[in-house]
XYZ file of C-alpha atoms in Angstrom:
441
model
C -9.807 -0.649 29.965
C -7.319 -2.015 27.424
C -8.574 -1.071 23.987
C -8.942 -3.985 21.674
C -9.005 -3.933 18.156
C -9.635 -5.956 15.117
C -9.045 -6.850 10.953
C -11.725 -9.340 10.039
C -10.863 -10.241 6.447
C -12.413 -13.008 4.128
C -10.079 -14.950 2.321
C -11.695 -14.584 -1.075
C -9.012 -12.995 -3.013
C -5.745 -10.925 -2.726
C -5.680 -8.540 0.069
C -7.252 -4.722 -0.928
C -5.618 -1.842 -0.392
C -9.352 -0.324 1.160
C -8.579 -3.898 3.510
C -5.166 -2.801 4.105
C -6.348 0.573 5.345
C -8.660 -0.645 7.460
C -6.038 -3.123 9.238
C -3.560 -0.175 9.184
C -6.313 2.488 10.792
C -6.938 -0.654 13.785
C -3.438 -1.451 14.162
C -2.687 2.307 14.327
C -5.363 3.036 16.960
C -3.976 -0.546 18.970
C -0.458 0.651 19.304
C -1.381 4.314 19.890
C -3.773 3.720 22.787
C -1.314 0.059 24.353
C -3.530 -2.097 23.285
C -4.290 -5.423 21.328
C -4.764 -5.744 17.688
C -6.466 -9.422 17.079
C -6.568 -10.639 13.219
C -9.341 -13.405 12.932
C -10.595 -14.784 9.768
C -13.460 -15.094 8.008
C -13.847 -17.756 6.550
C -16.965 -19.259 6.634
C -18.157 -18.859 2.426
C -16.359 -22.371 1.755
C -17.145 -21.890 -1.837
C -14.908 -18.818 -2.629
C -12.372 -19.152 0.265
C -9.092 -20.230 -1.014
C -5.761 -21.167 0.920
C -3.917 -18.693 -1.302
C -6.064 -16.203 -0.689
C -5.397 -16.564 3.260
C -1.571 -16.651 2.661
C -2.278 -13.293 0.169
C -3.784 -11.780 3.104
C -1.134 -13.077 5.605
C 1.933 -12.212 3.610
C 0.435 -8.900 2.733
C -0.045 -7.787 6.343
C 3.148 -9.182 7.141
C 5.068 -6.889 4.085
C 3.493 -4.134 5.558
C 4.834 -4.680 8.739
C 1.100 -4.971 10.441
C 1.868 -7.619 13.630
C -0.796 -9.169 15.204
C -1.449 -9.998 19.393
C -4.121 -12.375 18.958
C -4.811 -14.592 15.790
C -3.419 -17.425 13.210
C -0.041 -18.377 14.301
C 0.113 -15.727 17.288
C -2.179 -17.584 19.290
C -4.544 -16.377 22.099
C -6.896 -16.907 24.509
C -9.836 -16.334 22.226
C -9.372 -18.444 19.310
C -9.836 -20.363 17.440
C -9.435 -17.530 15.214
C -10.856 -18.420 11.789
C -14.460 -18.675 12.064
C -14.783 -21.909 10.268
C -13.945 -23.678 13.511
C -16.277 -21.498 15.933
C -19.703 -23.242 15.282
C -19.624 -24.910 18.632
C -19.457 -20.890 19.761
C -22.258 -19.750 17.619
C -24.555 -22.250 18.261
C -24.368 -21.248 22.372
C -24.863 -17.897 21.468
C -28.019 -18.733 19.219
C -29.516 -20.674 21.623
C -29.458 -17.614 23.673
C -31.659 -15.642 21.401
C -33.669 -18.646 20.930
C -33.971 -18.537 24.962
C -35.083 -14.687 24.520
C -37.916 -15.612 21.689
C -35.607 -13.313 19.486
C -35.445 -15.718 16.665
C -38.499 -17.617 14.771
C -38.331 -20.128 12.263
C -39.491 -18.692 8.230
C -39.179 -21.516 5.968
C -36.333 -23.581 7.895
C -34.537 -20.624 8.438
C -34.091 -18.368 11.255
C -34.893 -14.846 11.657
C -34.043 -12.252 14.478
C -36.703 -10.480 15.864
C -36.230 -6.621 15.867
C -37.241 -4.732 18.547
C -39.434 -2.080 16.568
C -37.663 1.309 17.690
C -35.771 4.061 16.566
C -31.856 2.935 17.275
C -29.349 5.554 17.475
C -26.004 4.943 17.726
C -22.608 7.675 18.198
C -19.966 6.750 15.838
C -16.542 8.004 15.884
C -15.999 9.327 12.832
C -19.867 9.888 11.214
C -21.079 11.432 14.240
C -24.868 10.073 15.459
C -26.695 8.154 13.254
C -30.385 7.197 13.646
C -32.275 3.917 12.143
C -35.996 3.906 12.668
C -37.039 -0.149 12.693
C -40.391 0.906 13.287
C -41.536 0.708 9.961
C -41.165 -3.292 9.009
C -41.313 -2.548 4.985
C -38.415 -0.670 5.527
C -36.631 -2.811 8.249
C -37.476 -6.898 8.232
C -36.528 -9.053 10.359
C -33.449 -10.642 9.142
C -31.684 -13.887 8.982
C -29.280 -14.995 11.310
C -29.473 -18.754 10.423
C -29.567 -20.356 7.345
C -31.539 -23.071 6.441
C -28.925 -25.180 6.020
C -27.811 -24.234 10.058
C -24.529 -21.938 8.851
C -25.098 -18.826 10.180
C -24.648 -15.123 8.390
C -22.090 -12.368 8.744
C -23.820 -10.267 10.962
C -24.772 -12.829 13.565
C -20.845 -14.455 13.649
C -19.443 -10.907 13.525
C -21.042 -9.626 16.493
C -20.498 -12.777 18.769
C -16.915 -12.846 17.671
C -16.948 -9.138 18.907
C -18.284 -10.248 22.187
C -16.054 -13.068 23.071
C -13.149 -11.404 21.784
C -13.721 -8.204 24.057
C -13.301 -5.998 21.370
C -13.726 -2.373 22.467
C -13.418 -0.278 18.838
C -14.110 -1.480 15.718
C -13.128 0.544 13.208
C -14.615 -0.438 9.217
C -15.262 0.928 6.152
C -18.302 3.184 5.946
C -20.185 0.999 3.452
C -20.414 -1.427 6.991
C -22.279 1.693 8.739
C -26.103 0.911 8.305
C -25.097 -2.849 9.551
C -24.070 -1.503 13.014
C -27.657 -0.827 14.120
C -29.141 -4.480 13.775
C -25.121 -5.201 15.060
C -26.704 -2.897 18.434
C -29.962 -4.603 18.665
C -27.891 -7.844 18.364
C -26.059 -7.049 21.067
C -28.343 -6.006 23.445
C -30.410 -9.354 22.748
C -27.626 -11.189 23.834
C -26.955 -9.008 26.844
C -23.323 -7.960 26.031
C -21.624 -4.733 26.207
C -21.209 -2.653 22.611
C -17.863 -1.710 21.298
C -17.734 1.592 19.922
C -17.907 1.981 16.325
C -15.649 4.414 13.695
C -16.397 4.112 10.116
C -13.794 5.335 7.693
C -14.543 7.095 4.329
C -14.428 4.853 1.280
C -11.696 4.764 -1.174
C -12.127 6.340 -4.779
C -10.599 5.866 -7.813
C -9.464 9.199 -9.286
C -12.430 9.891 -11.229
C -14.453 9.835 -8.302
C -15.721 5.744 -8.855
C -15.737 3.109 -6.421
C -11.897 1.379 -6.089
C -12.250 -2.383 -7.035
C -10.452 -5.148 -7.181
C -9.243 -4.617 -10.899
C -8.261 -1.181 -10.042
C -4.473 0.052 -10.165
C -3.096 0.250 -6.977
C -5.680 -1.801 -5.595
C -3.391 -5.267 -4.634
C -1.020 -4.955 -2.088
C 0.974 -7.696 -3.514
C 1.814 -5.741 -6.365
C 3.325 -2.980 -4.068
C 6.669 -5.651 -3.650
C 6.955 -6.345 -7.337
C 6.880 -2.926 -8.312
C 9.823 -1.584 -5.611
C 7.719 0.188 -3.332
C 8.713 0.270 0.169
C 6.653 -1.200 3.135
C 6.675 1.908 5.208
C 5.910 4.315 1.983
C 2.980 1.818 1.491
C 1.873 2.364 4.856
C 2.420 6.366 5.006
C 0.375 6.604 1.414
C -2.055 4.639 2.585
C -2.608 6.335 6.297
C -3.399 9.325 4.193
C -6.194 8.030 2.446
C -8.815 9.240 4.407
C -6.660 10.694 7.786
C -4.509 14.111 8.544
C -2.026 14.549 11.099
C -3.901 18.441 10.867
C -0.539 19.731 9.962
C 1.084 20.121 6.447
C 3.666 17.415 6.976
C 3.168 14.313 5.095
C 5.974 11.874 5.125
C 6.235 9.411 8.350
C 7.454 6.759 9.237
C 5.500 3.793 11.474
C 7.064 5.048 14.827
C 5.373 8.416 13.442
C 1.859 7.414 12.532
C 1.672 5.703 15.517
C 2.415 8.730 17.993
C 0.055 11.266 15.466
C -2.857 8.885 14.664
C -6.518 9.522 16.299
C -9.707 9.163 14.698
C -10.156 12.937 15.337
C -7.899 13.227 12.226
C -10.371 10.263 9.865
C -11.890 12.547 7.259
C -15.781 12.149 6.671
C -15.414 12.794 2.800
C -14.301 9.481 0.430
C -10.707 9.412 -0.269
C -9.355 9.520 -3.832
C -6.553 7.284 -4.604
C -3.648 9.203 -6.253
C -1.137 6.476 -8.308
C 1.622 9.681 -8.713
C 0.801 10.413 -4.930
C 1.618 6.673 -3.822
C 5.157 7.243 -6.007
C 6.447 10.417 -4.850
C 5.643 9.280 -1.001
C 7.806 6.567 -1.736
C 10.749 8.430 -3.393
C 10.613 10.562 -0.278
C 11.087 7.239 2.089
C 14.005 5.955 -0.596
C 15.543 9.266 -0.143
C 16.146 8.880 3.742
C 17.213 5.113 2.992
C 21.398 5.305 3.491
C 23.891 4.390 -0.019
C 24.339 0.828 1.980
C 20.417 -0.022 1.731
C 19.501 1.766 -1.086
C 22.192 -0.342 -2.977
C 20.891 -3.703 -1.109
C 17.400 -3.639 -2.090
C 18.311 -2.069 -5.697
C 20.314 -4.645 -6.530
C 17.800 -7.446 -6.075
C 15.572 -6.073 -8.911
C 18.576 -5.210 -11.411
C 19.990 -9.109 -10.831
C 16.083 -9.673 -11.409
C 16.530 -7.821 -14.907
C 19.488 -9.694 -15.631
C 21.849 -7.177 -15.407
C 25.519 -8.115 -14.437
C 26.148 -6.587 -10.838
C 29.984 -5.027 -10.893
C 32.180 -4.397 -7.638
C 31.307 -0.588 -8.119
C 27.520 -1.129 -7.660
C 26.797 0.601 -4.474
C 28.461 4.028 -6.379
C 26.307 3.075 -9.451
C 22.844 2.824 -7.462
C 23.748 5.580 -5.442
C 23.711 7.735 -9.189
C 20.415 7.373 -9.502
C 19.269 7.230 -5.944
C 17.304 10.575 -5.746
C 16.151 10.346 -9.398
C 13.866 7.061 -9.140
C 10.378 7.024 -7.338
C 10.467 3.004 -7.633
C 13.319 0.712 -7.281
C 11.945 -1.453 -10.301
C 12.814 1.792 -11.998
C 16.640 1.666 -10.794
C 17.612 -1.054 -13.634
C 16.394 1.267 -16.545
C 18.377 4.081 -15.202
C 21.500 2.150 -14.880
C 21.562 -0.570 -17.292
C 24.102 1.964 -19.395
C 26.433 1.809 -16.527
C 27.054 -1.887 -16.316
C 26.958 -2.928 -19.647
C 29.782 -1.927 -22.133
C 27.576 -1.071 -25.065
C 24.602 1.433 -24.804
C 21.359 2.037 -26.716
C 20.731 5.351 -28.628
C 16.895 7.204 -28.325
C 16.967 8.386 -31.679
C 14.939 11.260 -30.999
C 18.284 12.455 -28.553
C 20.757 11.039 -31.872
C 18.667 13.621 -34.007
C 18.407 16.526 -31.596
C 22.141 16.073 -31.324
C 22.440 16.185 -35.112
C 20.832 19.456 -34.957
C 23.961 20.361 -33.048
C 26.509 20.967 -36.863
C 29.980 20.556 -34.351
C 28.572 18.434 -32.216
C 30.215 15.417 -34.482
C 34.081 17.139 -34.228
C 33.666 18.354 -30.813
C 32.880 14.791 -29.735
C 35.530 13.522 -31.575
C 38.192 15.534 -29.399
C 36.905 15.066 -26.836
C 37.270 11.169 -26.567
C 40.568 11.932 -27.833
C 41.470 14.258 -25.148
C 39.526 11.518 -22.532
C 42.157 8.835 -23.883
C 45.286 10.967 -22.395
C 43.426 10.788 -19.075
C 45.088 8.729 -15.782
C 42.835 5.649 -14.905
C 41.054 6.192 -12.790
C 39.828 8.810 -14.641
C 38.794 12.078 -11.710
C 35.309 14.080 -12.670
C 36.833 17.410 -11.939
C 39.999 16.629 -14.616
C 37.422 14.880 -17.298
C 35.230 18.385 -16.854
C 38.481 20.128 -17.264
C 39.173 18.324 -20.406
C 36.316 19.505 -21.755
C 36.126 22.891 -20.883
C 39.502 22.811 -22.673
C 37.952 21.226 -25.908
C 35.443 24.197 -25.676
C 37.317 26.484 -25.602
C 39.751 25.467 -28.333
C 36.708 25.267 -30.379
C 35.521 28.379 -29.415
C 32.335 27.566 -27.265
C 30.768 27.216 -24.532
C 31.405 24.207 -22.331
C 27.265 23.920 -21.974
C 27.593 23.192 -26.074
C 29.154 20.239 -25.179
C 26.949 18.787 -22.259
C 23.904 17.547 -23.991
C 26.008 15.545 -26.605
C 28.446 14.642 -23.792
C 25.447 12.878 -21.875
C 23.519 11.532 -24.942
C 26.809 10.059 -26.212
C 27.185 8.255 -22.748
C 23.870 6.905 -22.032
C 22.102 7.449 -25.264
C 19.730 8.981 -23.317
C 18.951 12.834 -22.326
C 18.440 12.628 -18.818
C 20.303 10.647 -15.797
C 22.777 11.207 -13.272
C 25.191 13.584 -13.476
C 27.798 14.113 -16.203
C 30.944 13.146 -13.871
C 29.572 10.601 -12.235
C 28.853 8.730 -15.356
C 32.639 8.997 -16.673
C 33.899 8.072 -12.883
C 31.642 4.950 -13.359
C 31.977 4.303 -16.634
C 36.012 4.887 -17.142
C 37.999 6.579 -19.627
C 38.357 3.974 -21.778
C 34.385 3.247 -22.231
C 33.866 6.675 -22.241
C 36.368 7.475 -25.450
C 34.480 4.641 -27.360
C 30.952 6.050 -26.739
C 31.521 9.293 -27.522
C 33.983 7.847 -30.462
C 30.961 5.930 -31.674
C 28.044 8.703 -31.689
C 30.454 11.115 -33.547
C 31.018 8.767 -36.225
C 27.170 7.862 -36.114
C 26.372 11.644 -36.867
C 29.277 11.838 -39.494
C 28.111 8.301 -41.635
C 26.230 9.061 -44.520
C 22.622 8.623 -44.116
């Protein structure tokens, strides 16, 4: 049997991260078993359904690297594959039931009768799960046809099932008391079930339902931010699965050979925002100096920063010290421009510092008698010698060193930023924060 999955979105807004999970978990359990992974659309609420909202969810899937066998623009032998153009299909299928006596007209609207029995079905991930339609208070019959002959979700979803030979479908757990009027469905209309795995929901971190105005919640924001496709992906496998090992960082190739829905965890998942950035710091980490400079430099031309010759050494500074790459132009903006910006809370904790001013002084000085290109290991030489001459340590010197460089107190390290910078830039920053700390106030 060739397994055959499924993502059934409705294009009524951007694509969801808890939507993105659920593609991921059927694309996942596709390519780990050989199979097919169909993307159909549902699209049948012609009052909320947008076009952009149907590219959203296209482009989305696409970022993320999520293929489809079967579907819009892939083609298939089951389409068409956006349920707006499959009421010739539906209407077979209900005259089926009608055929049965398993639907009655209420009020110029059509209801399916429920057999009135206990239905039990064996999920994947919730274990069994028992409805009792036996009490009709509890368990009406329920629509499958309006009144105005459009048919509901649960009808179109379970035929589409059926002619698409789907064998697992794989949904969010708020989905799981559907599947036993999807069973009794089923059986009316004499096909074979697909077996069902529903996936824990997706919490914010204070233990609330994620919606659509939550952070992290639109994938297209994931792009805009720097956030990589496959760190998307990994973050997002982990919401509610374990590879039952303490490893945590994979790649596609990687979640493909580990993933089984003996690893989908019954309890909701909590969305972490930090969680999401340090998975992708990890992928930018194994990126080589080549891409990491290639996809950095997009968002610092996007920032309007001027891009010099030296940019791949410049990104490559900062490389393991950003978890985004919208973060890289912040970090390096004081590298490729030829003034800087002073924090004045590091300007005052140098001032604390009563040589800091003189020390600086001779220092860009002793920078000035430097060869151009100025070397790291002669600059730190120079001012181990100033150091010492004043009769300090060289660590006395580091902090105002840096914060007279970047006007900052943290980035990349001290001789990378005179290698990049050069001697002459260097002499005037440090020139300029010791006369800052020696003008009168």
């Amino acid at each position: 049997m060739t397994v055959r999955t499924r993502f059934a979105p409705s294009p009524t807004g951007y694509l969801h991260v808890g939507g993105a999970r659920t593609a991921l978990f059927n694309w996942l359990f596709a390519r780990a078993h050989g199979g097919v992974f169909i993307l159909r659309v549902e699209d049948t609420d012609e009052a909320r359904n947008t076009e952009e909202a149907r590219q959203a969810i296209f482009d989305g899937m696409g970022w993320l690297g999520l293929d489809w066998d079967e579907g819009p623009g892939a083609g298939g032998d089951c389409g068409p594959y956006f349920q707006s153009e499959r009421k010739s299909i539906y209407d077979t299928w209900f005259a089926k039931l009608q055929a049965a006596g398993r639907v009655y007209e209420d009020g110029g609207a059509w209801r399916f009768r429920f057999e009135r029995k206990p239905v039990t079905m064996r999920d994947l991930v919730c274990g069994e799960v028992t409805i009792d339609y036996r009490d009709e208070s509890n368990t009406p019959d329920m629509v499958v046809r309006r009144s105005d002959g459009s048919y509901v979700f649960h009808f179109v979803n379970v035929v589409d099932d059926l002619e698409m030979g789907i064998t697992h479908v794989i949904r969010g757990e708020d989905h799981l008391m559907n599947t036993p009027k999807h069973l009794q469905l089923i059986e009316a209309l004499g096909g074979t079930a697909p077996q069902y795995g529903h996936i824990p929901l997706i919490l914010n971190p204070d233990g609330s339902k994620m919606s659509k105005r939550d952070v992290g919640a639109a994938v297209g924001d994931y792009p805009r931010q720097g956030f990589l496709p496959a760190a998307v992906v990994n973050f997002i496998a982990l919401l509610g699965w374990s590879s039952k090992t303490d490893e945590e960082i994979f790649d596609m190739a990687g979640l493909v050979e580990r993933f089984s829905l003996e690893g989908v965890n019954r309890a909701p998942a909590r969305f972490d925002a930090e969680k999401c950035k340090w998975v992708n710091q990890q992928h930018l980490a194994k990126l080589d100096a080549a891409e990491f400079a290639a996809k950095a430099e997009v968002f610092v031309r996007e920032a309007g920063l001027p891009v010099p010759e030296n940019f791949a050494a410049v990104a490559a500074a900062v490389k393991e010290k950003v978890r985004l790459l919208g973060e890289v132009p912040a970090a390096v903006d004081f590298l490729l421009t030829d003034t800087v910006e002073y924090d004045p809370e590091v300007v005052a904790k140098v001032a604390g510092n009563s040589t800091a001013a003189g020390l600086l002084a001779t220092l860009a000085d002793a920078l000035r008698e430097q060869a151009e290109p100025v070397d790291a290991e002669a600059a730190k030489d120079a001012l181990k010698a100033v150091a010492a001459a004043a009769g300090v340590k060289p660590g006395a010197l580091m902090f105002p060193l840096r914060a007279a460089l970047s006007g900052r107190a943290h980035g990349p390290d001290l001789g990378e930023m005179i290698v990049l910078l050069g001697k002459d830039r260097c002499a005037a920053r440090i020139q300029c924060l010791s006369e800052k700390l020696t003008a009168p106030a």
